[in-house]
Amino acid sequence: RVAVRGVLDKCVWSGSACMAMTGGSSDLTAQGAQWLQGAKEAVMQMTKGEKKDEDESYSPFQSLQKAAVLQECRCFNDREINPRKCISILTKILWLLAQGEKLTALETTEIFFGVTKLLMHKDQQLRRLLYLVLKELKPSPEEVIIVCATLTKDMNSKVDLNRANALRVLGAIIARTDPTMLAQIERHLKQALVDKNCFVAASALVSGIHLMHVNPEVVRRWVNEVQTALASDNPSVQYHALALLHQIKRQDRLAVSKVVASLTRTPLKSPLAHCLLIRFAKAMMEDGGSERDRALFDFLEASLRHRSDMVIYEAATAICSLTSVAQRELSPSITVLQLFLCSPKPACRFSAVRTLNKIAMAHPMAVTPCNMDMEGLINDSNRSIATLAITTLLKTGSESGVERLMKQITSFMSEIADDFKIVVVDAIRAMCLKFPQKHRLLMTFLANVLREEGGFQYKKAIVDTLLSIIARVPEAKEAGLSHLCEFIEDCEFTLLSTQILYLLGVEGPSTQEPSKYIRFIYNRVVLENATVRASAVSALAKFGISIAYLRPSITVLLQRCLYDNDDEVRDRAIFFVTLLTGIDSGATLAGKSAQSLLLEPLPVPLAALEASCREYLAAPTERPLSIDDVTIDAEMLAKMQKEATSKAAAASEDAGPAADAPAPAMAAPAEEADLLSRMPEFVHVGARFTSSKRVPLSEVGTEYEVVCTKHLYASHLILAFQLNNTLEDQLLSSVTVALDLAAVPGLALETHVPCASLPFGQPGTAYACLRRLEGVPVGTIPCTLKFVVKDVDPATGPTDDEPGYEDEYQLEELEVCAADFMKRVAVLDFRAAWESVGNGCEVVETFSLSYNSIRQAMEAVIDFLGMSPCENSAAAPDDVTKLTVLLSGVFLGGMQVFAIVNLRADSNRAVGMRLTVRSSDMTVSQFVASSVA
């Protein structure tokens, strides 16, 4: 634009000079002035258009068509090659391929042969583009032979750039099409690994990394050349050599440990290679289990003093992400990251505050010394850094600093995008749960930002936070409901309005002044859309059902909805009006009262209720359908377990790396047991008493993984076996777990529910129902997995023609112990309950336990007894030498049992214990006391 204006100024000056030299003829002057004015207007118009289009994205390939490009490719066969034109066409081909355009086999062949002819040209820019096109075209196996013959010449070229590019392209093509052709170029690759030119050596190493996945036997023969390349002075060569050496030896853990140990003693010149070595060292420390290699940890600590920021940060991150790392071991890393917070480089500040944010989830006290530095980052120009600093401060801040921090956040929230606001809101939720006394301040802040402009996800995050606070902090319920009522008065999101209305219907009737919420709910009936009106009708009905003195008023309001334009709203209004008018007369629906029907959760899944209704409509009987008749089959139960597992996995991801992630394919035992009693095979077992922890019967990673959960009923024991097939080439069917009950005479097998099909990678469940004959049977049960196995081709899948054959797999023994017959139930006042039982049936035993600490002994005793700690007596520091734990539980049959456990550290490997048990039955007390032995 500046150049155009300069030309315009020169034109004006020259035009004026010409008019002056010609004596200023009137016609010439007028024509010249008119021409100059038109030129000026045209140029100004052009500059305005350029300014207008500055922010608009423009692509030279926007309207590019594949057919037109293929037509242009014919110029590759011309006698006189135009390099610039060919470069333009090749660029268009690469753009089409990058956009996902598919080429047919014929089109690929035509382009391929045209491109190979261009390799004869000497233009270096054209040649470099040809290498990219050859790699992206994915030639057929027949064409690969031509590629090898063509690029082999380049691998022997005197131009290092051509040699390196030929190695990369040929390695990628062979890895993708025909790995067996690697033997033809192996000699060239081995020579290139030790080439003096760093680009050639690095290209050969990268090719080796790709080829390692398809032809590892050949690549493993290059180990001597790779080790020679590892001693290179070039950072890129050293980095890629270390990566390839690890790929070669990764199957041999001892060999990897030797490589890592030798390199930790010899400093690497490449910072990238040093970072890679840190990752390998951390992986070895994690594989070592509880026995951590001190030499490797010293190497990580020494790397914190490296001259490269990249290496320092990698070492600090590795130490902070170690499993079960102690707080004192984090101190050097925290100090280094604190220095990074003051770095002038935005990348260093961002990486440091992000890592500190992750550490704060598990070790908030360790990050506290960095709070002053992070407060200075709240006003950082990089909003990502500022957001992470605020969320970290919310996790690590003290209760006294909450008000000051919230004042800083108030001015900050208006300057960031919704994505960052959601992160801040999530951190505020965690702080409110950490300091419930500050809930008024935090909820007021959330209510204020809820009134501001924002998208759906941002508003939903605030509403979810308020709902969490209401659920976890009882004192915040009334204030939270008031804030939500004000929000729905001007809420534009239907989903949030219905969610809040449902909460008002559940929690509103139990507040001190429930009538004040009715106005807000009824306003939604008058002003909102049909979906929100239907939710408001249901919420009003719950108030009428729960509160008798409001029932007449609620009925009048609902009667006004009987003539609503929407069918759903009218149907709900008619249903609830009928229900409310019949409450006083004791009317029921489907055998359930109005209170239990609407205010209590369904005892069966909605899908099972729907299936039972369909079956009843297909074959109706004189007996009306009752919810007690609804059953659930094993297939539906497995589906629900899978959905619950996916939700639990998503929740653990949202909670961050510090959260305790649940085991895969594991739903909650209590929920699973409640659904089990609805299966047709187990409807006779009655109500569940308790459920045990999950017990693995095989090691993780074996051919068949089996985990058992024991569900105890009044006279039955249901064993639920979670199954997982880890063999890709096998399909299991009719899977059961055979039990040898000879060692436990008090149990008898009643029924088996096999797993019909167990494909690879898809969890399944099998069940066994045992009847308790007498007493409290304890002992070990030998288990054997029996199934019909079919061999499967992983590429094509199972076939119906394969009959399969019977096989079995030996599992570990399942132990039925005393804890399986005890329900964990805590009492509020243990001392009063202990004295009320009396010492008439008291049993006192002393034991010597082989544990390294009192905490380990306490956790083991609690597991043995299956009882619940009371009055926070199990919360003790790690270095305690004496501890008294108060335990309470309910034994099978409903008998309350209490225990006092006195622990004392006798030595480094021994803990003395005095166990006192009280109940109303001496036999039960003796049985519980003897369970520890």
PDB file of C-alpha atoms in Angstrom, residues 396-582:
ATOM      1  CA  THR A 396      -3.632 -24.031  47.599  1.00  0.00           C
ATOM      2  CA  GLY A 397      -4.846 -20.804  49.214  1.00  0.00           C
ATOM      3  CA  SER A 398      -5.679 -20.536  52.888  1.00  0.00           C
ATOM      4  CA  GLU A 399      -9.093 -19.740  54.294  1.00  0.00           C
ATOM      5  CA  SER A 400      -7.978 -16.287  55.405  1.00  0.00           C
ATOM      6  CA  GLY A 401      -6.957 -15.298  51.882  1.00  0.00           C
ATOM      7  CA  VAL A 402     -10.187 -16.283  50.128  1.00  0.00           C
ATOM      8  CA  GLU A 403     -11.730 -12.801  50.207  1.00  0.00           C
ATOM      9  CA  ARG A 404      -8.635 -11.084  48.808  1.00  0.00           C
ATOM     10  CA  LEU A 405      -8.365 -13.696  46.083  1.00  0.00           C
ATOM     11  CA  MET A 406     -12.009 -13.355  45.085  1.00  0.00           C
ATOM     12  CA  LYS A 407     -11.601  -9.585  44.704  1.00  0.00           C
ATOM     13  CA  GLN A 408      -8.774 -10.175  42.244  1.00  0.00           C
ATOM     14  CA  ILE A 409     -10.801 -12.731  40.312  1.00  0.00           C
ATOM     15  CA  THR A 410     -13.817 -10.408  40.006  1.00  0.00           C
ATOM     16  CA  SER A 411     -11.926  -7.946  37.807  1.00  0.00           C
ATOM     17  CA  PHE A 412     -10.181 -10.752  35.971  1.00  0.00           C
ATOM     18  CA  MET A 413     -13.267 -12.704  34.863  1.00  0.00           C
ATOM     19  CA  SER A 414     -14.463 -10.061  32.399  1.00  0.00           C
ATOM     20  CA  GLU A 415     -11.194 -10.228  30.440  1.00  0.00           C
ATOM     21  CA  ILE A 416     -11.022 -13.942  29.612  1.00  0.00           C
ATOM     22  CA  ALA A 417     -12.910 -16.271  27.305  1.00  0.00           C
ATOM     23  CA  ASP A 418     -15.590 -18.722  28.421  1.00  0.00           C
ATOM     24  CA  ASP A 419     -13.213 -21.693  28.255  1.00  0.00           C
ATOM     25  CA  PHE A 420     -10.944 -20.093  30.852  1.00  0.00           C
ATOM     26  CA  LYS A 421     -13.919 -19.007  32.950  1.00  0.00           C
ATOM     27  CA  ILE A 422     -15.067 -22.631  33.187  1.00  0.00           C
ATOM     28  CA  VAL A 423     -11.661 -23.641  34.574  1.00  0.00           C
ATOM     29  CA  VAL A 424     -11.896 -20.906  37.209  1.00  0.00           C
ATOM     30  CA  VAL A 425     -15.433 -21.950  38.172  1.00  0.00           C
ATOM     31  CA  ASP A 426     -14.319 -25.565  38.644  1.00  0.00           C
ATOM     32  CA  ALA A 427     -11.529 -24.377  40.924  1.00  0.00           C
ATOM     33  CA  ILE A 428     -13.998 -22.282  42.935  1.00  0.00           C
ATOM     34  CA  ARG A 429     -16.107 -25.409  43.427  1.00  0.00           C
ATOM     35  CA  ALA A 430     -13.121 -27.249  44.888  1.00  0.00           C
ATOM     36  CA  MET A 431     -12.318 -24.319  47.185  1.00  0.00           C
ATOM     37  CA  CYS A 432     -15.884 -24.109  48.470  1.00  0.00           C
ATOM     38  CA  LEU A 433     -15.857 -27.808  49.333  1.00  0.00           C
ATOM     39  CA  LYS A 434     -12.482 -27.311  51.009  1.00  0.00           C
ATOM     40  CA  PHE A 435     -13.617 -24.279  53.046  1.00  0.00           C
ATOM     41  CA  PRO A 436     -17.392 -24.705  53.527  1.00  0.00           C
ATOM     42  CA  GLN A 437     -17.452 -21.756  55.956  1.00  0.00           C
ATOM     43  CA  LYS A 438     -16.804 -19.445  52.975  1.00  0.00           C
ATOM     44  CA  HIS A 439     -19.755 -20.700  50.972  1.00  0.00           C
ATOM     45  CA  ARG A 440     -21.670 -17.401  51.245  1.00  0.00           C
ATOM     46  CA  LEU A 441     -18.857 -15.377  49.698  1.00  0.00           C
ATOM     47  CA  LEU A 442     -18.224 -17.896  46.940  1.00  0.00           C
ATOM     48  CA  MET A 443     -21.894 -18.450  46.123  1.00  0.00           C
ATOM     49  CA  THR A 444     -22.446 -14.692  45.922  1.00  0.00           C
ATOM     50  CA  PHE A 445     -19.591 -14.454  43.443  1.00  0.00           C
ATOM     51  CA  LEU A 446     -21.035 -17.305  41.372  1.00  0.00           C
ATOM     52  CA  ALA A 447     -24.498 -15.728  41.428  1.00  0.00           C
ATOM     53  CA  ASN A 448     -23.066 -12.428  40.159  1.00  0.00           C
ATOM     54  CA  VAL A 449     -21.184 -13.999  37.266  1.00  0.00           C
ATOM     55  CA  LEU A 450     -24.248 -16.096  36.471  1.00  0.00           C
ATOM     56  CA  ARG A 451     -26.129 -12.901  35.612  1.00  0.00           C
ATOM     57  CA  GLU A 452     -23.436 -11.772  33.161  1.00  0.00           C
ATOM     58  CA  GLU A 453     -23.258 -12.668  29.489  1.00  0.00           C
ATOM     59  CA  GLY A 454     -21.913 -16.085  28.613  1.00  0.00           C
ATOM     60  CA  GLY A 455     -22.388 -19.226  26.577  1.00  0.00           C
ATOM     61  CA  PHE A 456     -24.211 -22.406  27.516  1.00  0.00           C
ATOM     62  CA  GLN A 457     -21.165 -24.359  28.698  1.00  0.00           C
ATOM     63  CA  TYR A 458     -20.088 -21.506  30.968  1.00  0.00           C
ATOM     64  CA  LYS A 459     -23.542 -21.116  32.481  1.00  0.00           C
ATOM     65  CA  LYS A 460     -23.868 -24.878  32.895  1.00  0.00           C
ATOM     66  CA  ALA A 461     -20.531 -25.015  34.752  1.00  0.00           C
ATOM     67  CA  ILE A 462     -21.761 -22.356  37.202  1.00  0.00           C
ATOM     68  CA  VAL A 463     -25.095 -24.106  37.741  1.00  0.00           C
ATOM     69  CA  ASP A 464     -23.368 -27.483  38.272  1.00  0.00           C
ATOM     70  CA  THR A 465     -21.064 -25.824  40.796  1.00  0.00           C
ATOM     71  CA  LEU A 466     -24.000 -24.372  42.718  1.00  0.00           C
ATOM     72  CA  LEU A 467     -25.707 -27.767  42.683  1.00  0.00           C
ATOM     73  CA  SER A 468     -22.561 -29.446  44.041  1.00  0.00           C
ATOM     74  CA  ILE A 469     -22.264 -26.894  46.828  1.00  0.00           C
ATOM     75  CA  ILE A 470     -25.931 -27.323  47.755  1.00  0.00           C
ATOM     76  CA  ALA A 471     -25.484 -31.092  47.888  1.00  0.00           C
ATOM     77  CA  ARG A 472     -22.251 -31.044  49.913  1.00  0.00           C
ATOM     78  CA  VAL A 473     -22.786 -28.036  52.224  1.00  0.00           C
ATOM     79  CA  PRO A 474     -26.173 -28.227  54.021  1.00  0.00           C
ATOM     80  CA  GLU A 475     -25.963 -24.612  55.232  1.00  0.00           C
ATOM     81  CA  ALA A 476     -25.767 -23.400  51.628  1.00  0.00           C
ATOM     82  CA  LYS A 477     -29.009 -24.983  50.437  1.00  0.00           C
ATOM     83  CA  GLU A 478     -31.401 -22.092  51.032  1.00  0.00           C
ATOM     84  CA  ALA A 479     -29.079 -19.417  49.652  1.00  0.00           C
ATOM     85  CA  GLY A 480     -28.223 -21.588  46.656  1.00  0.00           C
ATOM     86  CA  LEU A 481     -31.851 -22.253  45.792  1.00  0.00           C
ATOM     87  CA  SER A 482     -32.576 -18.518  45.998  1.00  0.00           C
ATOM     88  CA  HIS A 483     -29.747 -17.736  43.573  1.00  0.00           C
ATOM     89  CA  LEU A 484     -30.996 -20.372  41.156  1.00  0.00           C
ATOM     90  CA  CYS A 485     -34.564 -19.063  41.364  1.00  0.00           C
ATOM     91  CA  GLU A 486     -33.358 -15.602  40.374  1.00  0.00           C
ATOM     92  CA  PHE A 487     -31.370 -17.093  37.505  1.00  0.00           C
ATOM     93  CA  ILE A 488     -34.288 -18.962  35.915  1.00  0.00           C
ATOM     94  CA  GLU A 489     -36.268 -15.713  35.814  1.00  0.00           C
ATOM     95  CA  ASP A 490     -34.045 -14.673  32.903  1.00  0.00           C
ATOM     96  CA  CYS A 491     -32.547 -17.971  31.696  1.00  0.00           C
ATOM     97  CA  GLU A 492     -32.390 -18.553  27.950  1.00  0.00           C
ATOM     98  CA  PHE A 493     -31.264 -22.194  28.132  1.00  0.00           C
ATOM     99  CA  THR A 494     -34.028 -24.774  28.405  1.00  0.00           C
ATOM    100  CA  LEU A 495     -31.791 -27.541  29.745  1.00  0.00           C
ATOM    101  CA  LEU A 496     -30.602 -25.436  32.681  1.00  0.00           C
ATOM    102  CA  SER A 497     -34.136 -24.291  33.500  1.00  0.00           C
ATOM    103  CA  THR A 498     -35.447 -27.871  33.638  1.00  0.00           C
ATOM    104  CA  GLN A 499     -32.474 -28.972  35.725  1.00  0.00           C
ATOM    105  CA  ILE A 500     -33.056 -26.203  38.262  1.00  0.00           C
ATOM    106  CA  LEU A 501     -36.801 -26.849  38.369  1.00  0.00           C
ATOM    107  CA  TYR A 502     -36.174 -30.512  39.125  1.00  0.00           C
ATOM    108  CA  LEU A 503     -33.864 -29.528  41.996  1.00  0.00           C
ATOM    109  CA  LEU A 504     -36.478 -27.111  43.360  1.00  0.00           C
ATOM    110  CA  GLY A 505     -39.052 -29.902  43.333  1.00  0.00           C
ATOM    111  CA  VAL A 506     -36.723 -32.215  45.268  1.00  0.00           C
ATOM    112  CA  GLU A 507     -35.130 -29.811  47.772  1.00  0.00           C
ATOM    113  CA  GLY A 508     -37.691 -27.000  48.009  1.00  0.00           C
ATOM    114  CA  PRO A 509     -40.290 -28.811  50.159  1.00  0.00           C
ATOM    115  CA  SER A 510     -37.701 -29.512  52.875  1.00  0.00           C
ATOM    116  CA  THR A 511     -36.667 -25.853  53.336  1.00  0.00           C
ATOM    117  CA  GLN A 512     -37.831 -23.606  56.150  1.00  0.00           C
ATOM    118  CA  GLU A 513     -40.095 -21.506  53.907  1.00  0.00           C
ATOM    119  CA  PRO A 514     -41.084 -23.654  50.917  1.00  0.00           C
ATOM    120  CA  SER A 515     -43.938 -21.403  49.767  1.00  0.00           C
ATOM    121  CA  LYS A 516     -41.564 -18.695  48.514  1.00  0.00           C
ATOM    122  CA  TYR A 517     -40.348 -20.941  45.690  1.00  0.00           C
ATOM    123  CA  ILE A 518     -43.830 -21.561  44.282  1.00  0.00           C
ATOM    124  CA  ARG A 519     -43.975 -18.087  42.698  1.00  0.00           C
ATOM    125  CA  PHE A 520     -40.754 -18.666  40.785  1.00  0.00           C
ATOM    126  CA  ILE A 521     -41.913 -22.083  39.595  1.00  0.00           C
ATOM    127  CA  TYR A 522     -45.363 -20.926  38.496  1.00  0.00           C
ATOM    128  CA  ASN A 523     -43.835 -18.016  36.546  1.00  0.00           C
ATOM    129  CA  ARG A 524     -42.217 -20.623  34.345  1.00  0.00           C
ATOM    130  CA  VAL A 525     -45.660 -22.107  33.618  1.00  0.00           C
ATOM    131  CA  VAL A 526     -46.809 -18.721  32.379  1.00  0.00           C
ATOM    132  CA  LEU A 527     -43.745 -17.429  30.530  1.00  0.00           C
ATOM    133  CA  GLU A 528     -41.663 -20.325  29.212  1.00  0.00           C
ATOM    134  CA  ASN A 529     -41.738 -22.880  26.392  1.00  0.00           C
ATOM    135  CA  ALA A 530     -43.489 -26.243  26.590  1.00  0.00           C
ATOM    136  CA  THR A 531     -40.501 -28.204  27.903  1.00  0.00           C
ATOM    137  CA  VAL A 532     -39.926 -25.830  30.795  1.00  0.00           C
ATOM    138  CA  ARG A 533     -43.681 -25.641  31.507  1.00  0.00           C
ATOM    139  CA  ALA A 534     -43.839 -29.429  31.820  1.00  0.00           C
ATOM    140  CA  SER A 535     -40.908 -29.425  34.268  1.00  0.00           C
ATOM    141  CA  ALA A 536     -42.557 -26.653  36.287  1.00  0.00           C
ATOM    142  CA  VAL A 537     -45.797 -28.666  36.538  1.00  0.00           C
ATOM    143  CA  SER A 538     -43.864 -31.672  37.932  1.00  0.00           C
ATOM    144  CA  ALA A 539     -42.025 -29.441  40.423  1.00  0.00           C
ATOM    145  CA  LEU A 540     -45.291 -27.917  41.662  1.00  0.00           C
ATOM    146  CA  ALA A 541     -46.794 -31.383  42.108  1.00  0.00           C
ATOM    147  CA  LYS A 542     -43.898 -32.452  44.364  1.00  0.00           C
ATOM    148  CA  PHE A 543     -44.619 -29.488  46.647  1.00  0.00           C
ATOM    149  CA  GLY A 544     -48.276 -30.516  46.800  1.00  0.00           C
ATOM    150  CA  ILE A 545     -47.428 -34.131  47.597  1.00  0.00           C
ATOM    151  CA  SER A 546     -44.897 -33.289  50.312  1.00  0.00           C
ATOM    152  CA  ILE A 547     -46.663 -30.377  52.074  1.00  0.00           C
ATOM    153  CA  ALA A 548     -50.284 -30.909  53.082  1.00  0.00           C
ATOM    154  CA  TYR A 549     -51.196 -27.266  53.821  1.00  0.00           C
ATOM    155  CA  LEU A 550     -50.010 -26.158  50.361  1.00  0.00           C
ATOM    156  CA  ARG A 551     -51.851 -28.958  48.552  1.00  0.00           C
ATOM    157  CA  PRO A 552     -55.127 -27.060  47.858  1.00  0.00           C
ATOM    158  CA  SER A 553     -53.243 -24.058  46.435  1.00  0.00           C
ATOM    159  CA  ILE A 554     -51.050 -26.275  44.296  1.00  0.00           C
ATOM    160  CA  THR A 555     -54.102 -28.093  42.977  1.00  0.00           C
ATOM    161  CA  VAL A 556     -55.661 -24.789  41.898  1.00  0.00           C
ATOM    162  CA  LEU A 557     -52.476 -23.775  40.076  1.00  0.00           C
ATOM    163  CA  LEU A 558     -52.287 -27.123  38.311  1.00  0.00           C
ATOM    164  CA  GLN A 559     -55.924 -26.922  37.247  1.00  0.00           C
ATOM    165  CA  ARG A 560     -55.036 -23.761  35.314  1.00  0.00           C
ATOM    166  CA  CYS A 561     -52.654 -25.886  33.238  1.00  0.00           C
ATOM    167  CA  LEU A 562     -55.356 -28.318  32.114  1.00  0.00           C
ATOM    168  CA  TYR A 563     -56.013 -26.225  28.988  1.00  0.00           C
ATOM    169  CA  ASP A 564     -52.372 -25.717  27.964  1.00  0.00           C
ATOM    170  CA  ASN A 565     -51.559 -25.790  24.256  1.00  0.00           C
ATOM    171  CA  ASP A 566     -48.978 -28.579  24.672  1.00  0.00           C
ATOM    172  CA  ASP A 567     -50.040 -32.216  25.082  1.00  0.00           C
ATOM    173  CA  GLU A 568     -47.266 -33.086  27.527  1.00  0.00           C
ATOM    174  CA  VAL A 569     -48.113 -30.195  29.830  1.00  0.00           C
ATOM    175  CA  ARG A 570     -51.836 -31.074  29.788  1.00  0.00           C
ATOM    176  CA  ASP A 571     -51.152 -34.774  30.443  1.00  0.00           C
ATOM    177  CA  ARG A 572     -48.916 -34.012  33.398  1.00  0.00           C
ATOM    178  CA  ALA A 573     -51.408 -31.542  34.824  1.00  0.00           C
ATOM    179  CA  ILE A 574     -54.291 -34.049  34.579  1.00  0.00           C
ATOM    180  CA  PHE A 575     -52.155 -36.805  36.132  1.00  0.00           C
ATOM    181  CA  PHE A 576     -50.965 -34.693  39.068  1.00  0.00           C
ATOM    182  CA  VAL A 577     -54.344 -33.117  39.756  1.00  0.00           C
ATOM    183  CA  THR A 578     -55.886 -36.590  39.955  1.00  0.00           C
ATOM    184  CA  LEU A 579     -53.039 -37.785  42.152  1.00  0.00           C
ATOM    185  CA  LEU A 580     -53.271 -34.824  44.554  1.00  0.00           C
ATOM    186  CA  THR A 581     -57.027 -35.047  44.934  1.00  0.00           C
ATOM    187  CA  GLY A 582     -56.777 -38.756  45.735  1.00  0.00           C
TER     188      GLY A 582
END
